[in-house]
PDB file of C-alpha atoms in Angstrom:
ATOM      1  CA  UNK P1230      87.331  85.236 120.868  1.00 56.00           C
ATOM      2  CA  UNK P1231      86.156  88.752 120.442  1.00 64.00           C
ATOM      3  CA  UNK P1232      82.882  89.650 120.252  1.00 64.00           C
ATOM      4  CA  UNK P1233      81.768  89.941 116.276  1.00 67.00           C
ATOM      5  CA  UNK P1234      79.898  93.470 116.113  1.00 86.00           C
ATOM      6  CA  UNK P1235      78.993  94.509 112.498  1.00 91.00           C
ATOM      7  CA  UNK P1236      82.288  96.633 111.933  1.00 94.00           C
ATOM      8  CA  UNK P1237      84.411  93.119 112.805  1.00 96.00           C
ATOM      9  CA  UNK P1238      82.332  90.790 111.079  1.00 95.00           C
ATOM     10  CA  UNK P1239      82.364  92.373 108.194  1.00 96.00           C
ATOM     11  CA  UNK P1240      86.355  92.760 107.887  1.00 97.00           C
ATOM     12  CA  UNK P1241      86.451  89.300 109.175  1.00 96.00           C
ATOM     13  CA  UNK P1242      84.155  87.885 106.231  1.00 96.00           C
ATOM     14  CA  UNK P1243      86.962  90.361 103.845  1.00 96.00           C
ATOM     15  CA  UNK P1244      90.111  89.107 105.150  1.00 95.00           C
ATOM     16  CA  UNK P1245      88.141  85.339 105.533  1.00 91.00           C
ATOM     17  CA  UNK P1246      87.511  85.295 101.790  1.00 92.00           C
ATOM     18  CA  UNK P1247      90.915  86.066 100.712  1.00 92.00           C
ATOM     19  CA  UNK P1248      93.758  84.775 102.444  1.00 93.00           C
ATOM     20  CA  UNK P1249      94.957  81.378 101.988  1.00 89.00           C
ATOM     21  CA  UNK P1250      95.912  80.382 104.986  1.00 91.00           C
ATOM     22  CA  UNK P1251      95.142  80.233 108.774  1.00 91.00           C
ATOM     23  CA  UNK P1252      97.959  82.266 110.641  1.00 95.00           C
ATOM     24  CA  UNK P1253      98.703  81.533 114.179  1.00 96.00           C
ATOM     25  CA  UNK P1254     101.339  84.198 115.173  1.00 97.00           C
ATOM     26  CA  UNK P1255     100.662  87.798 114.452  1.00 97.00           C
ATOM     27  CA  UNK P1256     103.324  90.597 114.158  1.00 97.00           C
ATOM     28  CA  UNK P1257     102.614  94.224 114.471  1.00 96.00           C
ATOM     29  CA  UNK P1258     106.157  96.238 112.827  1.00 94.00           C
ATOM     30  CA  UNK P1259     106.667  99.925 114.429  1.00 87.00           C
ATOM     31  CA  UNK P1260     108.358 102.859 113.164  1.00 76.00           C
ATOM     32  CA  UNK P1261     111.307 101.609 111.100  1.00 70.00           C
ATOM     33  CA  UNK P1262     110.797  98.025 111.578  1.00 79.00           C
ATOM     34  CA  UNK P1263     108.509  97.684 107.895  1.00 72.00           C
ATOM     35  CA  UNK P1264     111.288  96.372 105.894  1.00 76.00           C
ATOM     36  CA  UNK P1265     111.357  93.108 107.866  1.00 81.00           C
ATOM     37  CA  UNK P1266     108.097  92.245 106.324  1.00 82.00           C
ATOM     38  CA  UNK P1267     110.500  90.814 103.461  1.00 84.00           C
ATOM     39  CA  UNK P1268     110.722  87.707 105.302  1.00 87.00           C
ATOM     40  CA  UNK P1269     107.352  86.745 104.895  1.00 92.00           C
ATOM     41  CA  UNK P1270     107.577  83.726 101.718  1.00 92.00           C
ATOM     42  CA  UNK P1271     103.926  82.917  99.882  1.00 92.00           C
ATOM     43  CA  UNK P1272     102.732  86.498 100.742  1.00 93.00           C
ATOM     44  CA  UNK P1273      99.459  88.138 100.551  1.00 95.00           C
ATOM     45  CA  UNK P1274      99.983  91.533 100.640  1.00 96.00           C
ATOM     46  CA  UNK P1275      96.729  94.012 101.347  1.00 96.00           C
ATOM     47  CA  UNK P1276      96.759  97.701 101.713  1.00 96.00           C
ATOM     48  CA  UNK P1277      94.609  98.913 105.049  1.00 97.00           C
ATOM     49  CA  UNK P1278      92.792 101.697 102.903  1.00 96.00           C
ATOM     50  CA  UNK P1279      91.535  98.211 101.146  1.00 97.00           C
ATOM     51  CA  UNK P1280      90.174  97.006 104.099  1.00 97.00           C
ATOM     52  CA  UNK P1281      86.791  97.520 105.806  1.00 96.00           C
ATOM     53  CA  UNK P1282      87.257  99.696 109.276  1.00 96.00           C
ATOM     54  CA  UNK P1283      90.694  98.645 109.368  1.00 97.00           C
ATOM     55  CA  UNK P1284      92.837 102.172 110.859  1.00 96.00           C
ATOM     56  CA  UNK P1285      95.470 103.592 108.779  1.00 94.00           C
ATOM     57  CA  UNK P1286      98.395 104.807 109.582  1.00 87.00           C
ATOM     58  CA  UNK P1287      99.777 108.516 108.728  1.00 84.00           C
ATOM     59  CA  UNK P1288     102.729 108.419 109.901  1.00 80.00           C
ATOM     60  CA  UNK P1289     105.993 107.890 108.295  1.00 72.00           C
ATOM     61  CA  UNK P1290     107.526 104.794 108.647  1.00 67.00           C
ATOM     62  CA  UNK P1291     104.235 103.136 108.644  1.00 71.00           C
ATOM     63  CA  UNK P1292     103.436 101.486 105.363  1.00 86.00           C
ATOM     64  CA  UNK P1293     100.162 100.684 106.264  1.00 92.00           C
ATOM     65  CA  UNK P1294      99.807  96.993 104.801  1.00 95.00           C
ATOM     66  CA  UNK P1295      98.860  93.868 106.119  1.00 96.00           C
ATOM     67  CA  UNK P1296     101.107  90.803 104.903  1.00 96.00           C
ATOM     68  CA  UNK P1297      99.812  87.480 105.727  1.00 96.00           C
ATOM     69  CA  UNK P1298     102.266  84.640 104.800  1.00 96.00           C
ATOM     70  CA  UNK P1299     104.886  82.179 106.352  1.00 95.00           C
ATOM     71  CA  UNK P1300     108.395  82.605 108.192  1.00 94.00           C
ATOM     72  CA  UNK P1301     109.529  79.313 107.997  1.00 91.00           C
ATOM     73  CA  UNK P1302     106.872  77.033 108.338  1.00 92.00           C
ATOM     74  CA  UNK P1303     104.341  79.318 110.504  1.00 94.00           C
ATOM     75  CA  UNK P1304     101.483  80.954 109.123  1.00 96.00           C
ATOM     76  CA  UNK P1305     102.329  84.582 109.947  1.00 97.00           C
ATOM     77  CA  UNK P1306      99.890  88.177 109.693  1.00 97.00           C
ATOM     78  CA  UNK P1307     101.762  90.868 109.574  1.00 96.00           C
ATOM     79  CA  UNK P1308     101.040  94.552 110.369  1.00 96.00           C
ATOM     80  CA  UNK P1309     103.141  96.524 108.519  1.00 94.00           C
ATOM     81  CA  UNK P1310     103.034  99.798 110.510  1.00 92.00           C
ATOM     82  CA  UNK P1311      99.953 100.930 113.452  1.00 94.00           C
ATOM     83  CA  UNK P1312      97.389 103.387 113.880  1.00 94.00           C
ATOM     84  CA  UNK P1313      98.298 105.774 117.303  1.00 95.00           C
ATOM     85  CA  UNK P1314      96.080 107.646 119.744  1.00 96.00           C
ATOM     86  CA  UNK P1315      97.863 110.745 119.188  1.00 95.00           C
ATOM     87  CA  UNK P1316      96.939 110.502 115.344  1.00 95.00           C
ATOM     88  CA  UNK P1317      93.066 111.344 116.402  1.00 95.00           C
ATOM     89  CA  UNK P1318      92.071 107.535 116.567  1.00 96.00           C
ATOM     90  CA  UNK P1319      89.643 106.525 119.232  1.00 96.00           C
ATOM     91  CA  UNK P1320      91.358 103.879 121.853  1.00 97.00           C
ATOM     92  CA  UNK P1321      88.470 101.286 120.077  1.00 96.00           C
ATOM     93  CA  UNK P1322      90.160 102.409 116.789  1.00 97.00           C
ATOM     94  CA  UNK P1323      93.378 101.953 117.508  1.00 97.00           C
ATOM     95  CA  UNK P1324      92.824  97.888 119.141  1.00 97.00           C
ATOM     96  CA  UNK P1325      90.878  97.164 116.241  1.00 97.00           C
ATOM     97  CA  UNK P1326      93.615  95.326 114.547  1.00 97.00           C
ATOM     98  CA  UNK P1327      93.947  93.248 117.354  1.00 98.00           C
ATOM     99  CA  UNK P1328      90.341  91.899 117.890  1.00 97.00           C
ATOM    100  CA  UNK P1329      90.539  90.981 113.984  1.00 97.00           C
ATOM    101  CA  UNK P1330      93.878  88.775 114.735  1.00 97.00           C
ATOM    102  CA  UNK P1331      91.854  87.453 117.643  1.00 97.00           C
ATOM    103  CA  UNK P1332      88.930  86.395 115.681  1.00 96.00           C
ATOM    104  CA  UNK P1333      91.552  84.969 112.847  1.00 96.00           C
ATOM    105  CA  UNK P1334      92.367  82.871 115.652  1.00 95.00           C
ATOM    106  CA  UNK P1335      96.036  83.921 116.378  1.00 97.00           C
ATOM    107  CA  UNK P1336      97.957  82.485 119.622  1.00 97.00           C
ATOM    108  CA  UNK P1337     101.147  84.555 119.920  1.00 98.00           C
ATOM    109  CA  UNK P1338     101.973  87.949 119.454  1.00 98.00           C
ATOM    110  CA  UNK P1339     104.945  89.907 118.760  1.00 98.00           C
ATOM    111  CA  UNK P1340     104.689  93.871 118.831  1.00 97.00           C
ATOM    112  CA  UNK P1341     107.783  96.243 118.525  1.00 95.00           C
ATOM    113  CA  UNK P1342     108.347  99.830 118.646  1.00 94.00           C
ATOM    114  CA  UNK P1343     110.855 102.530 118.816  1.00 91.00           C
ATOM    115  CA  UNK P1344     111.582 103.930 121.859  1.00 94.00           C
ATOM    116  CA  UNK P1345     113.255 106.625 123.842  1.00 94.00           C
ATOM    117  CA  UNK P1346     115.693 105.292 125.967  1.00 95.00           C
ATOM    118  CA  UNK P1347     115.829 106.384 129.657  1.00 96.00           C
ATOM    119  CA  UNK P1348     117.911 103.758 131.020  1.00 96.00           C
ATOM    120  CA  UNK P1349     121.414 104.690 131.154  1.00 93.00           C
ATOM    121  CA  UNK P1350     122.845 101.491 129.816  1.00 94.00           C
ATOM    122  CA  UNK P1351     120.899 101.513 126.503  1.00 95.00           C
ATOM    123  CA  UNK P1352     122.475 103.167 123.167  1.00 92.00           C
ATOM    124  CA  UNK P1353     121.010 104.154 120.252  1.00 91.00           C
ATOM    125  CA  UNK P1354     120.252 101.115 118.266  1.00 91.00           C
ATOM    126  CA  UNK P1355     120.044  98.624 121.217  1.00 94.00           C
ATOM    127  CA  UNK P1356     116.761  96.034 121.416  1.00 95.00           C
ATOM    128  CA  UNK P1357     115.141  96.544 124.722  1.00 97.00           C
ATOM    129  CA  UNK P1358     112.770  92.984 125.441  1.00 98.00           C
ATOM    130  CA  UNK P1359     110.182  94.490 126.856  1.00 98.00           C
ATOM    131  CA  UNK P1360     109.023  92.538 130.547  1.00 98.00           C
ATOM    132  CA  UNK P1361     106.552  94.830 132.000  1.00 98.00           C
ATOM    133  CA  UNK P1362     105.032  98.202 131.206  1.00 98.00           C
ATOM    134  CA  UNK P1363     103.689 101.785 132.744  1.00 98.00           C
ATOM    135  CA  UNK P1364     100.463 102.915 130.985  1.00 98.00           C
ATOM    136  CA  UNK P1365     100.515 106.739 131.197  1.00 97.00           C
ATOM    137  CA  UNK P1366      98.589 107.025 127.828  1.00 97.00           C
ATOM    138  CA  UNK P1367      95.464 108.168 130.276  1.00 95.00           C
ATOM    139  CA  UNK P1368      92.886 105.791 128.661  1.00 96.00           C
ATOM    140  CA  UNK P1369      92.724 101.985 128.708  1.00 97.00           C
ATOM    141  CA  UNK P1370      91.307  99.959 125.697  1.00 97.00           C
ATOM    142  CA  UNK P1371      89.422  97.306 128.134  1.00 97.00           C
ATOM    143  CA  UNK P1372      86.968 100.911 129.511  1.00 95.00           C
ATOM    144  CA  UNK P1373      83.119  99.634 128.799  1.00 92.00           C
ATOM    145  CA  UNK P1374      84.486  95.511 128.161  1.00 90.00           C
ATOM    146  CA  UNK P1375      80.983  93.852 128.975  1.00 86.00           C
ATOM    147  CA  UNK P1376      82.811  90.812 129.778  1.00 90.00           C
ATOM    148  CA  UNK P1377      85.173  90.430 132.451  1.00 92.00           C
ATOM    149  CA  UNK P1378      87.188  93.091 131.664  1.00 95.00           C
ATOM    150  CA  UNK P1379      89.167  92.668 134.829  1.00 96.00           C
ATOM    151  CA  UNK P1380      92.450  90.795 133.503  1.00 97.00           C
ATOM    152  CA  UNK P1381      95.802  89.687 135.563  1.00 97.00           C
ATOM    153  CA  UNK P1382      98.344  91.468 133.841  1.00 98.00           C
ATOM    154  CA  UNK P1383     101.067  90.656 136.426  1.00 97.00           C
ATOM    155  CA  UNK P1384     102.433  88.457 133.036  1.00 96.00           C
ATOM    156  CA  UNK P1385     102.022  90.081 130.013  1.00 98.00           C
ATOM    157  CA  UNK P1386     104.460  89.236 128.380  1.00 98.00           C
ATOM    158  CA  UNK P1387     105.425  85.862 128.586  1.00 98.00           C
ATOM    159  CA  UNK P1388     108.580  84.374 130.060  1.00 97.00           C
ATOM    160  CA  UNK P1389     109.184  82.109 127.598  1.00 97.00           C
ATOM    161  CA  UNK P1390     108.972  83.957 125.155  1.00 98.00           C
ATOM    162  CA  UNK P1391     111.607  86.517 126.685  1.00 97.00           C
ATOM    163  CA  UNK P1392     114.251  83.647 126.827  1.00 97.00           C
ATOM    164  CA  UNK P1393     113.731  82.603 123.002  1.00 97.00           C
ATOM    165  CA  UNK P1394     114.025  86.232 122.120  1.00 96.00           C
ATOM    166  CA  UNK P1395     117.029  86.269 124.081  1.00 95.00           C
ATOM    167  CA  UNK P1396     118.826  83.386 122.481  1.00 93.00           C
ATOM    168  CA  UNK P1397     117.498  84.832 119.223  1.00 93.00           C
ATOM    169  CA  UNK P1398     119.451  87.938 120.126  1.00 90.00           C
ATOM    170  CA  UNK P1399     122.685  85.964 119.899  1.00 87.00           C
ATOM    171  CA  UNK P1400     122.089  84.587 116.527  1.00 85.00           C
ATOM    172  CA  UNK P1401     121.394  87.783 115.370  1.00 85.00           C
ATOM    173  CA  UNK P1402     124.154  89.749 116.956  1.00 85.00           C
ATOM    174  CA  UNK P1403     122.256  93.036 118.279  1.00 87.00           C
ATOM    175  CA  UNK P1404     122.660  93.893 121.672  1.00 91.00           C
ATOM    176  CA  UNK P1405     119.811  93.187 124.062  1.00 94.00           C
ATOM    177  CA  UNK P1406     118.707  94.163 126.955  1.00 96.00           C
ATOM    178  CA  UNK P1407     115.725  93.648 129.129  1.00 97.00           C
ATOM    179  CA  UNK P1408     113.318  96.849 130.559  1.00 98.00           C
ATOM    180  CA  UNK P1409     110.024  98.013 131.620  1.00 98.00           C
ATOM    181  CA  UNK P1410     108.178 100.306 128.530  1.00 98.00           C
ATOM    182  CA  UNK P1411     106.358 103.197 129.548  1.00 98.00           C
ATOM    183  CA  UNK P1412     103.560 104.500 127.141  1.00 98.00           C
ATOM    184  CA  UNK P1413     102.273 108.012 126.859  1.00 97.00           C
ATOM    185  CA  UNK P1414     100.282 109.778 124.460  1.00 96.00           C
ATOM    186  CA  UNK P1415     102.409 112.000 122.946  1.00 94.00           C
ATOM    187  CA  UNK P1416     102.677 113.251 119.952  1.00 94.00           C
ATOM    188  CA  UNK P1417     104.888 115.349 121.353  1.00 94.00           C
ATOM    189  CA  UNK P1418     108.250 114.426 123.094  1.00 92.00           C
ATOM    190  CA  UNK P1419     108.641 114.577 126.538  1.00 93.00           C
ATOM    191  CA  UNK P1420     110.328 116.872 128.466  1.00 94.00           C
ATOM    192  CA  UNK P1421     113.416 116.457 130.426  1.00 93.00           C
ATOM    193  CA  UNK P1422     111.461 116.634 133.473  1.00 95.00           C
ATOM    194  CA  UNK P1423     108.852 114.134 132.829  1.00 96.00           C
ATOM    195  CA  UNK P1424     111.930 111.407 131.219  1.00 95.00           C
ATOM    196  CA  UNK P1425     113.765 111.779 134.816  1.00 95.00           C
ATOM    197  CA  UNK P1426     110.138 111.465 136.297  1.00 97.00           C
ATOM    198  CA  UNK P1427     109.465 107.965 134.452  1.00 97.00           C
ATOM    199  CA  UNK P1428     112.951 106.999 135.396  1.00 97.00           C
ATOM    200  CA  UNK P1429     112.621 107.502 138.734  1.00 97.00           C
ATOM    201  CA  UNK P1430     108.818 105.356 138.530  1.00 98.00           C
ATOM    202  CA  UNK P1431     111.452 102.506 137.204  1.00 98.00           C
ATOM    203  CA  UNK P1432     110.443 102.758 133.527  1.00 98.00           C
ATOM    204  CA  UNK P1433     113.613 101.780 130.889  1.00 98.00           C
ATOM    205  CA  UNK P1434     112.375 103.279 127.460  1.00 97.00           C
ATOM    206  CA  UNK P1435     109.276 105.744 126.380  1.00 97.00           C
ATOM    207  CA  UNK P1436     107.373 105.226 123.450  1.00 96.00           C
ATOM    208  CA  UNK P1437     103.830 106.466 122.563  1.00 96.00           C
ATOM    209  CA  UNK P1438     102.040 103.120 121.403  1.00 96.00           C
ATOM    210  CA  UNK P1439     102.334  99.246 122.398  1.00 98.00           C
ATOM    211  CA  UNK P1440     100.560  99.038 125.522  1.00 98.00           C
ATOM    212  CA  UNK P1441      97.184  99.385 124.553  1.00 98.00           C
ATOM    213  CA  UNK P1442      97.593  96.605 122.037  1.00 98.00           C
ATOM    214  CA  UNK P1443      99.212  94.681 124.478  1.00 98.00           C
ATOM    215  CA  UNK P1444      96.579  95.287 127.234  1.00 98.00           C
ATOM    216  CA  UNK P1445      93.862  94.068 124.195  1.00 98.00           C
ATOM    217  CA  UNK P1446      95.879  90.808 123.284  1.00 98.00           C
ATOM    218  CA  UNK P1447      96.193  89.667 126.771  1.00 98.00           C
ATOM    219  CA  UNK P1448      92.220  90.019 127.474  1.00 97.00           C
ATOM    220  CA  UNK P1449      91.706  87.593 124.379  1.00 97.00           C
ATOM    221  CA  UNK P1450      94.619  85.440 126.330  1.00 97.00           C
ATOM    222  CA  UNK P1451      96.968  85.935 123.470  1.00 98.00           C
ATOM    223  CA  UNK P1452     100.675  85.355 124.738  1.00 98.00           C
ATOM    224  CA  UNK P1453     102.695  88.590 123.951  1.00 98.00           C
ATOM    225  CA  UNK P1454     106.381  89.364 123.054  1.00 98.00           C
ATOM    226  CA  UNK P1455     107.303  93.368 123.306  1.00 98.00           C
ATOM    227  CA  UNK P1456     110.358  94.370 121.139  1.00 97.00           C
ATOM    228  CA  UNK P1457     111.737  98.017 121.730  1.00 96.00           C
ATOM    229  CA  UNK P1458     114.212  99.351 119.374  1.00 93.00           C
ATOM    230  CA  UNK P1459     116.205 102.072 121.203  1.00 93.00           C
ATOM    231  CA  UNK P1460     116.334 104.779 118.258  1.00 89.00           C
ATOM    232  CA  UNK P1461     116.972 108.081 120.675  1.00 86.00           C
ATOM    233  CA  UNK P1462     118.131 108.961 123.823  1.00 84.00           C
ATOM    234  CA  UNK P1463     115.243 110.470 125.607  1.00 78.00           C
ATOM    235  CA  UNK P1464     115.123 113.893 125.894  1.00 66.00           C
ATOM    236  CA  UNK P1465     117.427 115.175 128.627  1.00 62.00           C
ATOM    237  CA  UNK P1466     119.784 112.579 128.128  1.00 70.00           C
ATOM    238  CA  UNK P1467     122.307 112.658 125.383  1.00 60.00           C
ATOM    239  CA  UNK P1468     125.880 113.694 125.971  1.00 51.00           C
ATOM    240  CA  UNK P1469     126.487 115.937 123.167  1.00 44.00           C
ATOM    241  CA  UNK P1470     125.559 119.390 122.728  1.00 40.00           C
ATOM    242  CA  UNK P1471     125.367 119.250 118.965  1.00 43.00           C
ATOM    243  CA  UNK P1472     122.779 116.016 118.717  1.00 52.00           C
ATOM    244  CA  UNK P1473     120.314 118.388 117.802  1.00 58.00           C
ATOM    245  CA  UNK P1474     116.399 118.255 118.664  1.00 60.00           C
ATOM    246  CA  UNK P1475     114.934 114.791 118.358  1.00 58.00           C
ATOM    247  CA  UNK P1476     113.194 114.206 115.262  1.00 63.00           C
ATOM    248  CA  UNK P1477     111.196 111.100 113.755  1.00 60.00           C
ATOM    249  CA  UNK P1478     112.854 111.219 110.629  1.00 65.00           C
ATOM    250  CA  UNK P1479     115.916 109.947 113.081  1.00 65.00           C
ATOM    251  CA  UNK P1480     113.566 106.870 114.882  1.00 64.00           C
ATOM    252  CA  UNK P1481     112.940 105.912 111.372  1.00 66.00           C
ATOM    253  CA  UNK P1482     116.887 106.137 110.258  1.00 70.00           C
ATOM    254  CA  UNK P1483     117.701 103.692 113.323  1.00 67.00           C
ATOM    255  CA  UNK P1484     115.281 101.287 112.175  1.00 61.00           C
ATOM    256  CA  UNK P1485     116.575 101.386 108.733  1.00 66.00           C
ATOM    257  CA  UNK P1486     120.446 101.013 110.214  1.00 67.00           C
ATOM    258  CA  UNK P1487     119.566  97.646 112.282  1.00 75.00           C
ATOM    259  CA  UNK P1488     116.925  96.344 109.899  1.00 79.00           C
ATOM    260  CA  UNK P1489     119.410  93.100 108.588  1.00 84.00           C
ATOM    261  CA  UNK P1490     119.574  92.359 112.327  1.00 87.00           C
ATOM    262  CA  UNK P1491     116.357  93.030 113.607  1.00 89.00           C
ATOM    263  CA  UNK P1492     114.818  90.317 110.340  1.00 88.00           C
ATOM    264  CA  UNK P1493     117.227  87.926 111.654  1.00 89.00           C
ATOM    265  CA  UNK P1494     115.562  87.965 115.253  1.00 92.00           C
ATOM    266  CA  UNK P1495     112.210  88.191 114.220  1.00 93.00           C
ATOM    267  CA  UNK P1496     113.152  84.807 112.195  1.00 93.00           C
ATOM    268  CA  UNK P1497     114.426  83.260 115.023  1.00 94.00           C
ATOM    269  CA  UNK P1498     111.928  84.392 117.297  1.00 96.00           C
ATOM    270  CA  UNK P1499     109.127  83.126 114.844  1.00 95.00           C
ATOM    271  CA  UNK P1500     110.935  79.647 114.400  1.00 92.00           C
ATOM    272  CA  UNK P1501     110.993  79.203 118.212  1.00 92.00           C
ATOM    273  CA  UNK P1502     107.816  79.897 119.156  1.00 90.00           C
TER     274      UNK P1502
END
């Protein structure tokens, strides 16, 4: 349970007046994954702007909504796009969202993101499950944590999970792989030079969010499940000439292309847990 300053308490006592049920799974949708809110049944759907201290997003691709509901029979909260470091946010700013699941009293997490793919293996449009990660952002969201701040993450993201994701996968028919995520500030791309860097450090994919909500959800001993969509090569790495600069309007696209098969696996994934 977090500690309840006045900025939490107060969206707690919002959120605590309004939604009708208890969810015990939350679900934070990256860039192009929005549309698979639609599987939520019996939703509540609130803008962030709406809601006291709660970031919003200004990035495209983010709709900036939270959805609380069910997928099947679980109580579900859903958010429908994140705030990032490189939009100007504070590191407190951007975990915010996750110390108000954790005092809503949420158990499981799932958090996906586009990526950058770095391994070799991976094409455009693949699902990377995400089993460890590299935290390059240069800040971590546990700096001044009064209480034990010192956390095992040699399992973040739990094994179990992995292995329903991974039967989920099947049922869905996208093409998974497993990989380690690494996170950097951005908002910038990297360069050539710093993607054959990471690879060579034994990261899979790049992306410029995740870990610091994952890193947040693990010191409130929430059990995580990372989802990377592989919407790019990483810079440096595609085989054609004429593929053109990388450009968000193209993570977004990929997200948009895979969307009936990514709602599928979240469905799964939700039922198994």
């Amino acid at each position: 349970m977090p500690i309840i300053d006045k900025k939490l308490s107060r969206t707690l006592n919002f959120l605590g007046s309004r939604i009708r049920l208890k969810p015990e799974t939350g679900i934070i949708l990256g860039s192009g994954f929005g549309d698979t809110a639609n599987l939520v049944k019996d939703k509540q759907l609130i803008p962030y702007h709406r809601i006291p201290h709660f970031p919003v997003s200004t990035v495209k691709g983010h709709k900036g909504n939270l959805i609380i509901g069910k997928i099947g029979k679980r109580g579900v909260i859903i958010m429908q796009g994140r705030a990032h470091y490189y939009e100007g946010y504070s590191m407190a700013e951007v975990i915010f969202p996750i110390r108000l699941m954790a005092g809503l009293g949420i158990r499981n997490m799932i958090v996906t993101t586009a990526v950058g793919g770095i391994n070799k293996r991976f094409s455009k449009g693949d699902l990377m499950i995400i089993k460890d990660h590299i935290n390059f952002i240069g800040e971590n969201p546990l700096r001044g944590e009064k209480k034990d701040p010192f956390i095992d993450m040699s399992s973040a993201y739990d094994k179990r999970f992995q292995d329903i994701a991974v039967k989920a996968g099947k049922k869905s028919g996208m093409k998974m792989h497993k990989g380690v995520l690494a996170a950097l500030p951005g908002p910038s791309y990297e360069t050539p030079a710093e993607v054959r860097m990471l690879g060579r450090l034994g990261a899979d994919a790049v992306c410029m969010s995740t870990v610091p909500e994952v890193i947040m959800a693990r010191y409130f001993n929430i059990k995580v499940l990372g989802i990377a969509l592989i919407s790019n090569k990483a810079a440096g790495l595609s085989s054609s000439l004429s593929s053109g600069p990388l450009k968000h309007s193209d993570v977004v696209k990929t997200g948009r292309d895979r969307m009936k098969g990514i709602a599928i696996l979240l469905r799964e994934i939700v039922k198994g847990l």
